[in-house]
Coordinates of C-alpha atoms and ligand atoms in Angstrom, one line a residue:
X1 CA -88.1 -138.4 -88.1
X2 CA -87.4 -139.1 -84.7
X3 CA -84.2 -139.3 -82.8
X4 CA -84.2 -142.1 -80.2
X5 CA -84.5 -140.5 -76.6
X6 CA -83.6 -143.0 -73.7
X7 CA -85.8 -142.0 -70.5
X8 CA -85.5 -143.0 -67.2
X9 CA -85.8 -146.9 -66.5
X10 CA -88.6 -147.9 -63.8
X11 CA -91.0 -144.6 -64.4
X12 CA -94.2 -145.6 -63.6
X13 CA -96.3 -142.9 -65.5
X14 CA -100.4 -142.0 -64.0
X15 CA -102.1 -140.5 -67.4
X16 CA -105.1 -138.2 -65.5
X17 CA -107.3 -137.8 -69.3
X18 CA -104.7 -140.5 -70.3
X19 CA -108.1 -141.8 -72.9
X20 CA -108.0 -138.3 -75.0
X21 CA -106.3 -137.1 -77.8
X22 CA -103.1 -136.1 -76.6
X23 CA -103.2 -138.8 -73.4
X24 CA -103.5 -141.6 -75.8
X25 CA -100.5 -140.8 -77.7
X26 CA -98.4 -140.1 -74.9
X27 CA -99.2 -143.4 -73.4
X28 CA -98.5 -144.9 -76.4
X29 CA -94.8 -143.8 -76.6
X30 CA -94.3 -144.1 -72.5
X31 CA -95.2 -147.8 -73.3
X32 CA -93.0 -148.1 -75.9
X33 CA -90.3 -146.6 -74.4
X34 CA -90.8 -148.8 -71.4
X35 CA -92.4 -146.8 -68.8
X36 CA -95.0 -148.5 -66.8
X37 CA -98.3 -146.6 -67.8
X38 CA -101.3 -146.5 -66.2
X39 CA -104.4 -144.4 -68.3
X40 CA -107.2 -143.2 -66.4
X41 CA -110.3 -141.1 -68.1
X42 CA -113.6 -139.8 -67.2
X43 CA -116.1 -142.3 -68.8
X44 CA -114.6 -144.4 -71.8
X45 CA -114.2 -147.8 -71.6
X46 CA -110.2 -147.8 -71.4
X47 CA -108.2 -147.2 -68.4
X48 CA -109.4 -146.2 -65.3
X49 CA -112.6 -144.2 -64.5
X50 CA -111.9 -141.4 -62.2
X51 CA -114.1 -138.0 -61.8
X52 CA -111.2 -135.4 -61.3
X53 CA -113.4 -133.3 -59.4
X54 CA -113.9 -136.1 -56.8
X55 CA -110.7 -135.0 -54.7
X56 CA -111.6 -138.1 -52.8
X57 CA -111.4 -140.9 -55.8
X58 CA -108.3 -138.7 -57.4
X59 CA -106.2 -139.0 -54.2
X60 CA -107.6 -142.8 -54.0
X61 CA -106.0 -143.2 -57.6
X62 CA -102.7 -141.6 -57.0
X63 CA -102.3 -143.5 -53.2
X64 CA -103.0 -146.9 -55.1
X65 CA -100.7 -146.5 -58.4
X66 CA -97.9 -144.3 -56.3
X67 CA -96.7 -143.0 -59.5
X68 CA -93.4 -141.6 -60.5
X69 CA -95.2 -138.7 -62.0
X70 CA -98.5 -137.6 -63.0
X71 CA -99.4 -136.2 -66.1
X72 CA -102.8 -134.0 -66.0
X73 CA -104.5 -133.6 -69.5
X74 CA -108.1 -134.1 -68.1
X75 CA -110.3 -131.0 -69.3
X76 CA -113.3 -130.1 -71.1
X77 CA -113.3 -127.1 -73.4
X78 CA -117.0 -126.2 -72.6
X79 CA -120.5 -126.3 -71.2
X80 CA -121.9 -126.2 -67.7
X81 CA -118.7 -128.5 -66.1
X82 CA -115.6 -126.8 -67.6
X83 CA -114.8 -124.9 -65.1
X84 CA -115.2 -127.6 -62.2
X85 CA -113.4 -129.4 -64.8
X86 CA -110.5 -127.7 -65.2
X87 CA -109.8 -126.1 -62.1
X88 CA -111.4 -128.1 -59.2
X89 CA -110.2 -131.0 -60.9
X90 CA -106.5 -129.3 -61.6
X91 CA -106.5 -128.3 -58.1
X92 CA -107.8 -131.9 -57.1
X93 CA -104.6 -133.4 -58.7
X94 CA -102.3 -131.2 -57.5
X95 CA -102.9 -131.7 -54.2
X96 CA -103.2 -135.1 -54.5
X97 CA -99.6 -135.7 -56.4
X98 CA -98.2 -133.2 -54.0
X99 CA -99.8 -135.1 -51.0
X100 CA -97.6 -138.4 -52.5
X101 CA -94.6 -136.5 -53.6
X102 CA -94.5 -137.1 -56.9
X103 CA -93.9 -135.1 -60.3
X104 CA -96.4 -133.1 -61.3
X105 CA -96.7 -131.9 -65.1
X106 CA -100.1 -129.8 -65.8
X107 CA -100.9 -129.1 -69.4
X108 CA -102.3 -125.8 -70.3
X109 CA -102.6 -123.8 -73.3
X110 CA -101.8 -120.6 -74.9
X111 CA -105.2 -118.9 -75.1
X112 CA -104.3 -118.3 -71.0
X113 CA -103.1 -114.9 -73.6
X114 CA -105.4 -112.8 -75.2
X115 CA -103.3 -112.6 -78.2
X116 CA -103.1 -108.9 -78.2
X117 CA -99.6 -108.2 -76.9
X118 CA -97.6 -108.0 -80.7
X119 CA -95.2 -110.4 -80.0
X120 CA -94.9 -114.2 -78.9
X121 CA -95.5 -115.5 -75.2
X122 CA -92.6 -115.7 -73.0
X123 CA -93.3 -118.1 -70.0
X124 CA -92.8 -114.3 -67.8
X125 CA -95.8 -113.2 -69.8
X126 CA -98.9 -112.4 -67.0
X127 CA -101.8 -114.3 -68.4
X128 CA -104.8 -112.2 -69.7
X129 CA -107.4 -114.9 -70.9
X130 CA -110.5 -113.7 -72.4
X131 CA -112.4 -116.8 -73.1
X132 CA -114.6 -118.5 -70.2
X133 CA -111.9 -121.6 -71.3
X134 CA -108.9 -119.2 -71.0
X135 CA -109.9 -118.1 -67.6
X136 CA -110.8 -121.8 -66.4
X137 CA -106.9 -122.5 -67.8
X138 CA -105.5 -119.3 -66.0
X139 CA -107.1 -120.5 -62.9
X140 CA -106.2 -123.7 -62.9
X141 CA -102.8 -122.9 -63.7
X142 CA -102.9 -120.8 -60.1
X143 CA -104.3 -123.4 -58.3
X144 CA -101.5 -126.0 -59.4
X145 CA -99.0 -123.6 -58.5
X146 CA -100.2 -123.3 -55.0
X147 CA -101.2 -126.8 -54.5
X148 CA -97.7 -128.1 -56.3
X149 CA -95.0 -125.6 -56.4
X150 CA -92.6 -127.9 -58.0
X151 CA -95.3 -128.7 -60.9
X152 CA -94.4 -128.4 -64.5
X153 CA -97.2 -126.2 -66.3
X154 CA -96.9 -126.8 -70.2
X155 CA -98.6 -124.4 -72.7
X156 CA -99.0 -125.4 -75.8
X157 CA -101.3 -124.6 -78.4
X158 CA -103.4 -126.7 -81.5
X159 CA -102.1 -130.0 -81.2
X160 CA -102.2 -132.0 -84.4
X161 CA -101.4 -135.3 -86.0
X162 CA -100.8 -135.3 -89.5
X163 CA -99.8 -138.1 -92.2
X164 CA -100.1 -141.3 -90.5
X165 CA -101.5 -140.1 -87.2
X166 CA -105.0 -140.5 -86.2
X167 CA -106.7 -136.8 -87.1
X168 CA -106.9 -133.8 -84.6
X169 CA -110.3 -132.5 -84.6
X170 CA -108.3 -129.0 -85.8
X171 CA -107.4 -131.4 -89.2
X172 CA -111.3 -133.1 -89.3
X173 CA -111.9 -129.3 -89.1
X174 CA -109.7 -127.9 -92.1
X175 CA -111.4 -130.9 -94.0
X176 CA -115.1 -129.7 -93.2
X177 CA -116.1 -128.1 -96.7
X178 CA -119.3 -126.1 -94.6
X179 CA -116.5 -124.1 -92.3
X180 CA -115.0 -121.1 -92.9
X181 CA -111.3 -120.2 -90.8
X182 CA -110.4 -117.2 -89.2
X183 CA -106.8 -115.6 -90.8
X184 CA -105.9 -113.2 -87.8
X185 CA -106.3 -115.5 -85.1
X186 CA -102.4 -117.2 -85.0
X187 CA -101.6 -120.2 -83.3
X188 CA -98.1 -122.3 -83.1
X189 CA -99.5 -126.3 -84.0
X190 CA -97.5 -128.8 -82.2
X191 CA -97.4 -132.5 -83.4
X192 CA -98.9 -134.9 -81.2
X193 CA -96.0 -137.5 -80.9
X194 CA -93.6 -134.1 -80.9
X195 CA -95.3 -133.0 -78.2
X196 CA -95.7 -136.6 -75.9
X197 CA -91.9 -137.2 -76.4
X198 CA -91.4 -133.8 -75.0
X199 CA -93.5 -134.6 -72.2
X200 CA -92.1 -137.4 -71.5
X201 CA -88.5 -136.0 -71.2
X202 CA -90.0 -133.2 -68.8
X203 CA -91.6 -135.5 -66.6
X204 CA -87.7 -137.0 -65.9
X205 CA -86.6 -133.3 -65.4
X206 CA -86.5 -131.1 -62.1
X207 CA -88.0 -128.1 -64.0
X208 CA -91.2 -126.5 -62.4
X209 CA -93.2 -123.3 -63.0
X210 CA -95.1 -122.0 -67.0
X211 CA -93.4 -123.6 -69.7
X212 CA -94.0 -122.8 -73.4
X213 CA -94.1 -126.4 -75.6
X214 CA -95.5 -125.8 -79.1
X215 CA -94.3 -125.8 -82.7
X216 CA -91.9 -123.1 -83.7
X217 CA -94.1 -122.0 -86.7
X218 CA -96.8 -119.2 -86.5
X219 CA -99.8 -119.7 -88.6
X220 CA -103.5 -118.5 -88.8
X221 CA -105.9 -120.8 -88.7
X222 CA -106.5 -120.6 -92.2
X223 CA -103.2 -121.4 -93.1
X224 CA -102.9 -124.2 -91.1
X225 CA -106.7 -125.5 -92.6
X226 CA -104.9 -124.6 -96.1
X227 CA -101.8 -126.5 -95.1
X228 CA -104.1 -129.4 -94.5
X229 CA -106.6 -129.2 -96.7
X230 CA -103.9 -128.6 -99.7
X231 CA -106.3 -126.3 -101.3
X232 CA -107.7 -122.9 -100.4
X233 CA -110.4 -122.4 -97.7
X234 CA -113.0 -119.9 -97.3
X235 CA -111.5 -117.2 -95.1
X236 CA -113.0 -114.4 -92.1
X237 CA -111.9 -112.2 -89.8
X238 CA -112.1 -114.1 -85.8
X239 CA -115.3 -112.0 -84.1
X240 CA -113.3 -109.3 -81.9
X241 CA -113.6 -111.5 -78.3
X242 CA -111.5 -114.1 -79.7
X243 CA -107.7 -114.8 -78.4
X244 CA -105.8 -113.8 -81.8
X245 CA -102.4 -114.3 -82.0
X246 CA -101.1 -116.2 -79.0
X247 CA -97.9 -117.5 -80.4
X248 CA -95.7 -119.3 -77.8
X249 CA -92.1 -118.4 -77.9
X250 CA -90.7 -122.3 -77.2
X251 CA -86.9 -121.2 -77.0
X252 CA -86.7 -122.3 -73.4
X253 CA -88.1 -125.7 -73.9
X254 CA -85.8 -126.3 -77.1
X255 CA -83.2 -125.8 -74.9
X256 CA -83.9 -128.0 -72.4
X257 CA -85.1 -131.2 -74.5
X258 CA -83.6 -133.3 -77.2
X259 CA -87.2 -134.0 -78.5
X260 CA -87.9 -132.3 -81.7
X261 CA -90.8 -130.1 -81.9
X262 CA -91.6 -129.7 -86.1
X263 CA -93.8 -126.9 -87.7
X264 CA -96.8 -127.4 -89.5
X265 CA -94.6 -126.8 -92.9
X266 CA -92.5 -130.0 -91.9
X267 CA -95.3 -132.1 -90.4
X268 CA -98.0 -132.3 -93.6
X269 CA -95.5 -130.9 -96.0
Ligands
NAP301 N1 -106.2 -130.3 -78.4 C1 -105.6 -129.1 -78.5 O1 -105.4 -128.6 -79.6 C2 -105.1 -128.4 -77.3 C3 -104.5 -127.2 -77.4 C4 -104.0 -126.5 -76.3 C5 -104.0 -127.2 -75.0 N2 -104.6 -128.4 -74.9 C6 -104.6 -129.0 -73.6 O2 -104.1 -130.4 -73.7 C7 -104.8 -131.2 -72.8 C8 -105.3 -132.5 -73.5 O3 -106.1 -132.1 -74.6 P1 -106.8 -133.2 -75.6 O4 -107.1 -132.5 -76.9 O5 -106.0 -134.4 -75.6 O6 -108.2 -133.4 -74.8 P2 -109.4 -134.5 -75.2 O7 -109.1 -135.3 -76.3 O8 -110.6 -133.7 -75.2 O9 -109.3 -135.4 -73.9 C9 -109.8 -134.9 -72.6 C10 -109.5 -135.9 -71.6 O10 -110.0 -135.4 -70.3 C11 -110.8 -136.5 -69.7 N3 -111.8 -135.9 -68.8 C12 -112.8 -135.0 -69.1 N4 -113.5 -134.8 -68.0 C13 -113.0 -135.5 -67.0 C14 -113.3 -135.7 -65.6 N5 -114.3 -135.0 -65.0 N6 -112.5 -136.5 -64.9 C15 -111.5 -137.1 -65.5 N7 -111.1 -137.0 -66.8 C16 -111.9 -136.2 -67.5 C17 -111.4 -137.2 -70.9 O11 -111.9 -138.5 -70.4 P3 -113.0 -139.4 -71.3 O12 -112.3 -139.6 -72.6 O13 -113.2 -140.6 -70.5 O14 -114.1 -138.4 -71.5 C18 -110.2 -137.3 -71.8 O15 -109.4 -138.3 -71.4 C19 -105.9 -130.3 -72.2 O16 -105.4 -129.9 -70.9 C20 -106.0 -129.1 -73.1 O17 -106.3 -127.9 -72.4 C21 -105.1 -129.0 -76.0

């Protein structure tokens, strides 16, 4: 259940990956919350096409919609354009929003952590990624900093959906009878309407530098597949190069936001 969260009146939101997962939900509660919402993606057929890695066409896009804030989600998680991707493309809209002056929030992830440290991430935490994706986040996360000091980097980890949402591929996963789920590699699933209404409250905030936005429950990815699933999977060990437990420690954003940010027990219990 959500509480009602007023946000600033005459926001006019730019959604860079605004046509994925995440980008569509948040630009479904800006809209309904009365932002002015402009979606831009790569090549679907809704919103606006823009390459990120055009710096040309991305500082084209923010010039034209002269945004209140940008919101960059745009990434791929592999193959031979991730990293251009993810970090000419982060670096790309960085400059640009910096260029126009407006709010800058960057989303990132937890495996920017190896999961090896014993406890959860603090935002303090020096990032040790050691996935090709984990370094392309890590970098990225550099090059927003020094394009856009006064940019909002969110981590967060698995984002999900649940009952009445449309699926995460982490929940068309846990319902894939041929896969089998790792039970040491911990993550901290974050709801995907949790997670935009959080974002959304950010963007209205003067808060800048890392900050940790994911569900305050640890689970493997086993549990959460069981969680899902309602019945038990077939379990392994993660192979020893994979991130394992990169639990985010959210305490700082909870403190700043009114927006509630469930655990997997309370989102598909
Ligand atoms: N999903 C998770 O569990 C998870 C976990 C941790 C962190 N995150 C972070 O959350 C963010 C959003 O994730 P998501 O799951 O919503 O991603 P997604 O569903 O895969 O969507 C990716 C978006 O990036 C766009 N894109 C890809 N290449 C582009 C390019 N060259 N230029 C412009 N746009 C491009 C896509 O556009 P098209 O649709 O047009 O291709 C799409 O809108 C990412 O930064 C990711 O690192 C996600």
């Amino acid at each position: 259940m959500h509480v009602t969260i007023s946000y600033k009146v005459g926001m006019r939101l730019l959604v860079i990956g605004g046509t994925g997962y995440l980008g569509r939900e948040v630009c479904r509660v800006a809209s309904a919350a009365g932002w002015e919402v402009v979606q831009a993606g790569h090549a679907s057929g809704h919103g606006i096409a823009v390459d990120v890695c055009d710096p040309a066409a991305v500082e084209h896009l923010v010039d034209d919609v002269a945004p209140t804030a940008v919101l960059n989600l745009a990434y791929v998680q592999e193959g031979p354009r991730a990293w251009e991707v993810n970090v000419d493309g982060a670096r790309n809209v960085a400059r640009a929003a910096a260029t126009q002056g407006c709010r800058l929030l960057h989303l990132s992830t937890d495996v920017v952590f190896d999961g090896r440290l014993g406890r959860p991430y603090v935002e303090t935490d020096a990032p040790s990624p050691c996935t090709d994706y984990g370094r392309s986040k890590a970098e990225a996360e550099r090059a927003v900093a020094a394009q856009a000091p006064a940019a909002l980097v969110v981590r967060t980890s698995l984002i999900v959906g649940g009952p009445g949402c449309e699926p995460s591929r982490h929940e068309l996963a846990a319902l894939d009878d041929t896969l089998t789920f790792y039970d040491d590699e911990v993550r901290c699933p974050v709801q995907v309407t949790d997670l935009a209404h959080a974002l959304l409250e950010l963007a209205a905030l003067d808060v800048a530098g890392p900050l940790h936005v994911a569900g305050p429950e640890a689970l493997s990815r086993a549990e959460l597949a069981e969680l899902i699933r309602g019945a038990p999977v077939p379990r392994a060990p993660a192979p020893p190069d994979r991130p394992l437990d990169c639990s985010l420690d959210s305490s700082s954003a909870r403190a700043l936001l009114r927006a509630t940010l469930r655990g997997a027990h309370r989102v598909f219990g």
